[in-house]
XYZ file of C-alpha atoms in Angstrom:
382
model
C 0.000 0.000 0.000
C 3.011 2.316 0.310
C 5.445 3.843 -2.141
C 8.964 2.558 -2.725
C 12.014 3.727 -4.606
C 12.067 0.624 -6.787
C 9.423 -0.938 -9.043
C 7.289 -3.787 -7.738
C 5.686 -6.718 -9.508
C 3.071 -9.333 -8.688
C 3.895 -13.010 -9.261
C 1.222 -15.672 -9.814
C 2.331 -19.307 -9.871
C 0.744 -22.685 -10.511
C 2.616 -25.342 -8.526
C 2.363 -29.042 -7.771
C 1.381 -29.852 -4.207
C 3.695 -32.830 -3.688
C 6.946 -31.807 -5.374
C 6.295 -28.038 -5.256
C 7.602 -27.850 -8.786
C 6.267 -25.077 -10.992
C 3.836 -25.809 -13.806
C 3.754 -22.172 -14.864
C 3.944 -18.578 -13.698
C 2.668 -15.164 -14.755
C 4.003 -11.711 -13.882
C 1.833 -8.643 -13.472
C 2.200 -5.117 -12.193
C 1.775 -4.259 -8.533
C -1.439 -2.463 -9.430
C -3.036 -5.670 -10.739
C -5.266 -6.201 -7.708
C -7.410 -8.767 -9.546
C -5.579 -12.000 -8.752
C -7.994 -14.020 -10.868
C -7.041 -11.880 -13.861
C -3.414 -12.993 -13.531
C -4.440 -16.580 -12.886
C -6.365 -16.654 -16.174
C -3.004 -16.523 -17.961
C -2.254 -19.968 -16.505
C -5.515 -21.712 -17.392
C -4.077 -23.109 -20.623
C -1.763 -25.261 -18.475
C -4.691 -27.132 -16.913
C -6.001 -30.371 -18.389
C -8.232 -33.336 -17.502
C -6.806 -35.433 -14.699
C -5.710 -32.428 -12.634
C -7.206 -31.305 -9.328
C -6.790 -27.566 -8.760
C -6.777 -26.279 -5.169
C -7.783 -22.609 -4.991
C -7.725 -19.963 -2.279
C -10.672 -17.718 -1.392
C -9.424 -15.004 -3.756
C -10.412 -17.187 -6.727
C -14.004 -18.113 -5.875
C -15.674 -15.858 -8.468
C -18.305 -17.751 -10.458
C -16.892 -16.782 -13.847
C -13.362 -17.858 -12.919
C -14.509 -21.200 -11.481
C -16.423 -21.865 -14.700
C -13.279 -21.148 -16.730
C -11.265 -23.573 -14.583
C -13.909 -26.271 -15.010
C -13.940 -25.588 -18.757
C -10.335 -26.786 -19.032
C -11.394 -30.297 -17.995
C -9.644 -30.088 -14.628
C -11.623 -30.552 -11.427
C -11.425 -27.948 -8.684
C -11.580 -27.648 -4.925
C -11.825 -24.009 -3.878
C -12.460 -22.327 -0.569
C -15.298 -19.810 -0.713
C -15.539 -16.499 1.094
C -17.632 -16.488 4.252
C -19.895 -13.838 2.720
C -21.179 -16.177 0.018
C -24.620 -17.722 0.407
C -24.998 -20.318 -2.339
C -28.344 -21.940 -3.052
C -28.888 -25.328 -1.425
C -30.548 -27.440 -4.110
C -30.304 -30.924 -2.591
C -28.679 -32.640 0.396
C -26.211 -35.519 0.011
C -25.689 -38.364 2.532
C -22.199 -37.184 3.553
C -23.486 -33.759 4.637
C -22.477 -31.862 1.501
C -25.044 -30.368 -0.836
C -25.566 -29.570 -4.480
C -25.679 -26.039 -5.798
C -25.356 -24.082 -9.030
C -23.115 -21.066 -9.605
C -24.214 -19.199 -12.727
C -24.857 -22.433 -14.589
C -21.912 -24.412 -13.148
C -23.091 -27.466 -11.208
C -21.040 -27.778 -8.035
C -20.990 -29.575 -4.732
C -20.441 -27.531 -1.589
C -19.067 -28.673 1.742
C -19.468 -26.635 4.915
C -17.504 -27.792 7.937
C -16.476 -26.554 11.377
C -12.897 -27.438 12.290
C -11.501 -27.596 15.814
C -7.745 -28.065 16.210
C -6.292 -29.120 19.561
C -2.629 -28.540 20.448
C -0.330 -30.341 22.859
C -0.017 -27.089 24.839
C -3.745 -27.104 25.563
C -4.679 -24.497 22.960
C -7.757 -24.951 20.778
C -8.487 -23.038 17.584
C -11.663 -23.211 15.533
C -12.317 -22.284 11.928
C -15.013 -22.779 9.324
C -14.541 -24.067 5.785
C -16.911 -23.628 2.885
C -15.473 -25.566 -0.044
C -16.677 -25.575 -3.647
C -15.826 -28.593 -5.783
C -16.737 -30.194 -9.072
C -16.076 -33.658 -7.581
C -19.759 -34.544 -7.520
C -19.534 -38.218 -6.420
C -19.930 -38.137 -2.648
C -19.211 -41.882 -2.414
C -15.767 -41.709 -4.003
C -14.951 -38.312 -2.508
C -16.533 -37.992 0.986
C -16.885 -34.521 2.418
C -14.533 -35.080 5.382
C -11.818 -36.437 3.064
C -12.006 -33.346 0.847
C -11.778 -31.059 3.883
C -8.551 -32.806 4.874
C -7.315 -32.758 1.269
C -7.684 -28.988 1.021
C -4.870 -28.674 3.571
C -2.485 -29.758 0.767
C -2.866 -26.306 -0.803
C -0.593 -24.737 1.795
C 2.757 -26.145 0.484
C 2.706 -23.437 -2.195
C 3.483 -20.998 0.629
C 6.759 -22.828 1.277
C 7.505 -22.670 -2.455
C 7.261 -18.868 -2.307
C 9.348 -18.934 0.860
C 12.108 -20.831 -0.954
C 12.044 -18.229 -3.708
C 11.995 -15.113 -1.525
C 14.116 -16.145 1.441
C 16.223 -19.189 0.613
C 17.345 -18.022 -2.835
C 17.158 -14.251 -2.279
C 17.885 -14.224 1.482
C 14.993 -11.775 1.818
C 16.682 -9.148 -0.379
C 14.864 -7.172 -3.047
C 15.756 -7.546 -6.712
C 18.460 -5.243 -8.076
C 16.957 -3.956 -11.322
C 15.496 -0.466 -11.447
C 13.055 -1.027 -14.307
C 10.299 -3.442 -15.263
C 12.184 -5.374 -18.010
C 15.156 -5.942 -15.727
C 12.938 -7.163 -12.909
C 11.137 -9.609 -15.163
C 14.471 -10.968 -16.391
C 15.634 -11.506 -12.817
C 12.378 -13.204 -11.822
C 12.449 -15.626 -14.755
C 16.084 -16.452 -13.927
C 15.147 -17.160 -10.303
C 12.175 -19.290 -11.341
C 14.398 -21.270 -13.729
C 16.943 -21.914 -10.983
C 14.168 -22.871 -8.568
C 12.699 -25.324 -11.064
C 16.065 -26.941 -11.857
C 16.718 -27.537 -8.157
C 13.236 -29.010 -7.680
C 13.786 -31.325 -10.661
C 17.059 -32.584 -9.172
C 15.344 -33.111 -5.791
C 12.459 -35.075 -7.329
C 14.808 -37.228 -9.408
C 16.686 -38.105 -6.225
C 13.592 -38.889 -4.151
C 12.129 -41.101 -6.878
C 15.126 -43.445 -6.551
C 13.704 -44.429 -3.151
C 10.104 -45.517 -3.737
C 7.698 -44.463 -1.018
C 9.732 -41.451 0.103
C 7.616 -38.329 0.607
C 8.923 -35.404 -1.508
C 8.323 -33.161 1.526
C 11.398 -34.713 3.138
C 13.757 -33.330 0.488
C 15.576 -30.210 1.697
C 15.585 -27.278 -0.719
C 18.372 -25.604 1.275
C 20.566 -28.697 0.909
C 19.984 -28.793 -2.834
C 20.847 -25.106 -3.199
C 24.018 -25.380 -1.104
C 25.164 -28.462 -3.046
C 24.668 -26.665 -6.350
C 26.458 -23.563 -5.050
C 29.431 -25.613 -3.871
C 29.752 -27.238 -7.289
C 29.886 -23.800 -8.909
C 32.268 -22.138 -6.457
C 34.608 -25.144 -6.476
C 34.449 -25.240 -10.306
C 33.996 -28.996 -10.284
C 33.170 -30.649 -13.582
C 34.133 -27.610 -15.680
C 36.197 -29.849 -17.974
C 34.947 -33.334 -17.087
C 36.450 -36.479 -18.560
C 32.991 -37.976 -18.884
C 29.377 -36.784 -18.607
C 28.766 -34.042 -16.047
C 27.436 -35.364 -12.717
C 25.875 -32.178 -11.339
C 22.352 -33.605 -10.842
C 23.894 -36.657 -9.203
C 25.860 -34.546 -6.729
C 22.751 -32.575 -5.719
C 20.663 -35.729 -5.512
C 23.150 -37.544 -3.293
C 23.316 -34.545 -0.967
C 19.508 -34.416 -0.737
C 19.228 -38.154 0.005
C 21.940 -37.916 2.669
C 20.057 -35.182 4.535
C 16.414 -36.224 4.241
C 14.220 -34.319 6.644
C 12.027 -36.164 9.164
C 8.375 -36.675 8.300
C 6.418 -33.447 8.444
C 5.043 -32.860 11.925
C 1.442 -31.716 12.378
C 1.835 -28.392 14.161
C 0.515 -24.847 14.118
C 1.359 -21.418 15.496
C 0.321 -17.783 15.276
C 0.644 -16.162 11.869
C 3.232 -13.382 12.071
C 3.180 -10.670 9.422
C 5.676 -7.827 9.292
C 3.766 -5.652 6.811
C 2.280 -2.707 8.725
C -0.759 -2.450 6.447
C -1.609 -6.146 6.397
C -5.053 -7.127 7.597
C -3.433 -10.080 9.398
C -1.172 -7.873 11.538
C -3.381 -7.619 14.629
C -5.570 -10.636 14.063
C -5.748 -12.822 17.156
C -7.306 -16.184 16.339
C -6.103 -17.926 19.481
C -3.112 -19.691 17.968
C -0.100 -20.135 20.261
C 2.883 -17.815 19.817
C 5.268 -20.790 19.557
C 4.717 -23.883 17.355
C 2.561 -26.490 19.075
C 2.055 -30.098 18.044
C -1.466 -30.819 16.804
C -3.000 -33.639 18.790
C -6.452 -33.749 17.155
C -8.391 -32.255 14.258
C -12.150 -32.551 14.680
C -14.276 -32.004 11.554
C -18.024 -31.448 11.871
C -19.882 -31.275 8.564
C -22.800 -28.846 8.678
C -25.668 -28.820 6.196
C -27.859 -25.739 5.773
C -31.538 -26.187 4.903
C -32.664 -26.374 1.306
C -33.038 -22.901 -0.163
C -36.498 -21.705 -1.060
C -36.030 -19.797 -4.266
C -37.381 -16.269 -4.248
C -38.259 -14.171 -7.241
C -35.837 -11.292 -7.593
C -37.257 -7.878 -8.324
C -35.337 -6.373 -11.212
C -35.395 -2.675 -11.976
C -36.376 -1.854 -15.519
C -34.382 0.730 -17.483
C -35.630 4.242 -16.831
C -37.066 3.433 -13.413
C -35.385 5.078 -10.404
C -33.530 2.722 -8.098
C -34.288 2.774 -4.378
C -31.924 4.988 -2.348
C -28.716 3.289 -1.239
C -26.823 4.062 1.994
C -23.774 6.281 1.658
C -20.452 4.555 1.203
C -17.697 4.978 3.767
C -15.791 7.404 1.511
C -18.927 9.477 0.992
C -19.492 9.676 4.760
C -15.890 10.823 5.302
C -16.278 13.430 2.561
C -19.424 14.740 4.256
C -17.606 15.014 7.614
C -14.700 16.925 6.072
C -17.069 19.197 4.148
C -18.844 20.163 7.379
C -15.576 21.661 8.705
C -13.516 22.566 5.605
C -10.413 24.206 7.121
C -9.816 21.441 9.591
C -7.573 18.403 8.931
C -8.909 15.148 10.302
C -6.886 12.360 11.873
C -7.574 8.750 11.068
C -8.521 7.962 14.655
C -11.087 10.803 14.721
C -12.693 9.617 11.510
C -12.725 6.024 12.764
C -14.476 7.120 15.958
C -17.099 9.041 13.980
C -17.751 6.099 11.644
C -17.410 3.473 14.444
C -14.911 1.360 12.527
C -11.469 -0.017 13.368
C -8.743 2.604 13.092
C -6.184 0.377 11.384
C -8.656 -0.613 8.677
C -9.651 2.989 8.003
C -6.020 4.153 7.857
C -5.354 1.603 5.124
C -8.327 2.890 3.139
C -7.338 6.519 3.655
C -3.891 5.795 2.284
C -5.381 4.178 -0.802
C -7.935 6.966 -1.351
C -5.136 9.529 -0.998
C -3.118 7.738 -3.645
C -6.152 7.796 -5.941
C -6.594 11.555 -5.421
C -9.755 11.751 -3.306
C -8.000 13.244 -0.255
C -4.685 14.876 0.557
C -2.331 14.102 3.426
C -1.720 17.226 5.534
C 0.565 15.657 8.129
C 1.385 12.454 9.935
C -1.898 10.556 10.013
C -4.047 13.588 9.110
C -6.085 14.092 5.960
C -8.236 16.741 4.306
C -10.301 17.236 1.192
C -8.546 18.334 -1.967
C -9.445 21.951 -2.643
C -8.334 24.331 -5.409
C -5.679 25.683 -3.029
C -4.076 22.268 -2.598
C -1.739 20.643 -5.051
C -3.320 17.227 -4.921
C -2.148 14.144 -3.042
C 1.358 13.847 -1.674
C 3.791 12.323 -4.171
């Protein structure tokens, strides 16, 4: 949400859940807030036989229909604000619905996670899937399967922190940044390929046990030591990385959880307290309770014909702030004062004020204070 002295980009990736290898990636500008728009560039990589796990940012009806149109099946988490129609109940507690012509099956479940430290955290899932056979794909099994979407977070971690050590890219323009990103993605993919080749030599070994850090350090040592520059026979670089990975296999992944820590000051997760422990705790139990809402009674929607006036709508939050500032024109308003008047959380309103200032609706008059743009002002702060 802030301004920086270097350009920023947005990276969208399609990755495998087991190996964390990349199937494809797309690069957009930082202003591309529509994540589904970037993801549409990757739809041509989907095909029948694939199961796509999607976050809540991708639950738009049109996008889900496009994913299903590729022949792949999907399992997406829906936003809590959605209220899909309940057309028919299924024996496993899921129900059938229709999203703008796309026949789907929806699973609603309450999860309760218990930790060894005595902590308990609850959450609710509403999953949308095109796996319609409740006998082959029971609701509880799909709820547990959705957890496999999270390994993509560790793939981004390997890219940002393990390869880059948390540093920003060096280029000062968009073409240079894109070149650096594609180079990093190529290196990442080559290391993942070497790791998978090594793990496959030991049938039954979980790819999660392969260490990306070990693979990177083995490759770096081969380069710095200049081994195999003029080999007598075929180069053995993949073999060196593979042997290092197999010699340092990680233990089986432990079921554990902890509080989500975010350093970004404008993140909506910064002050969220969901009851998770500050330190990692071993998960001792995951209780899943499938809930089934009643069948929806369809109601006829009243549509407004062209030329007819629409009923009055309540003022938006920006319109209410504009009215407050207009009532006392010379006075700058602080974010906390506006939040108190509107009875909203201060941190959420400050984020919106920063965005509206960038778009030119308000001007920043000082630290945390804002005012309307008048002819005497020069517009928003650069």
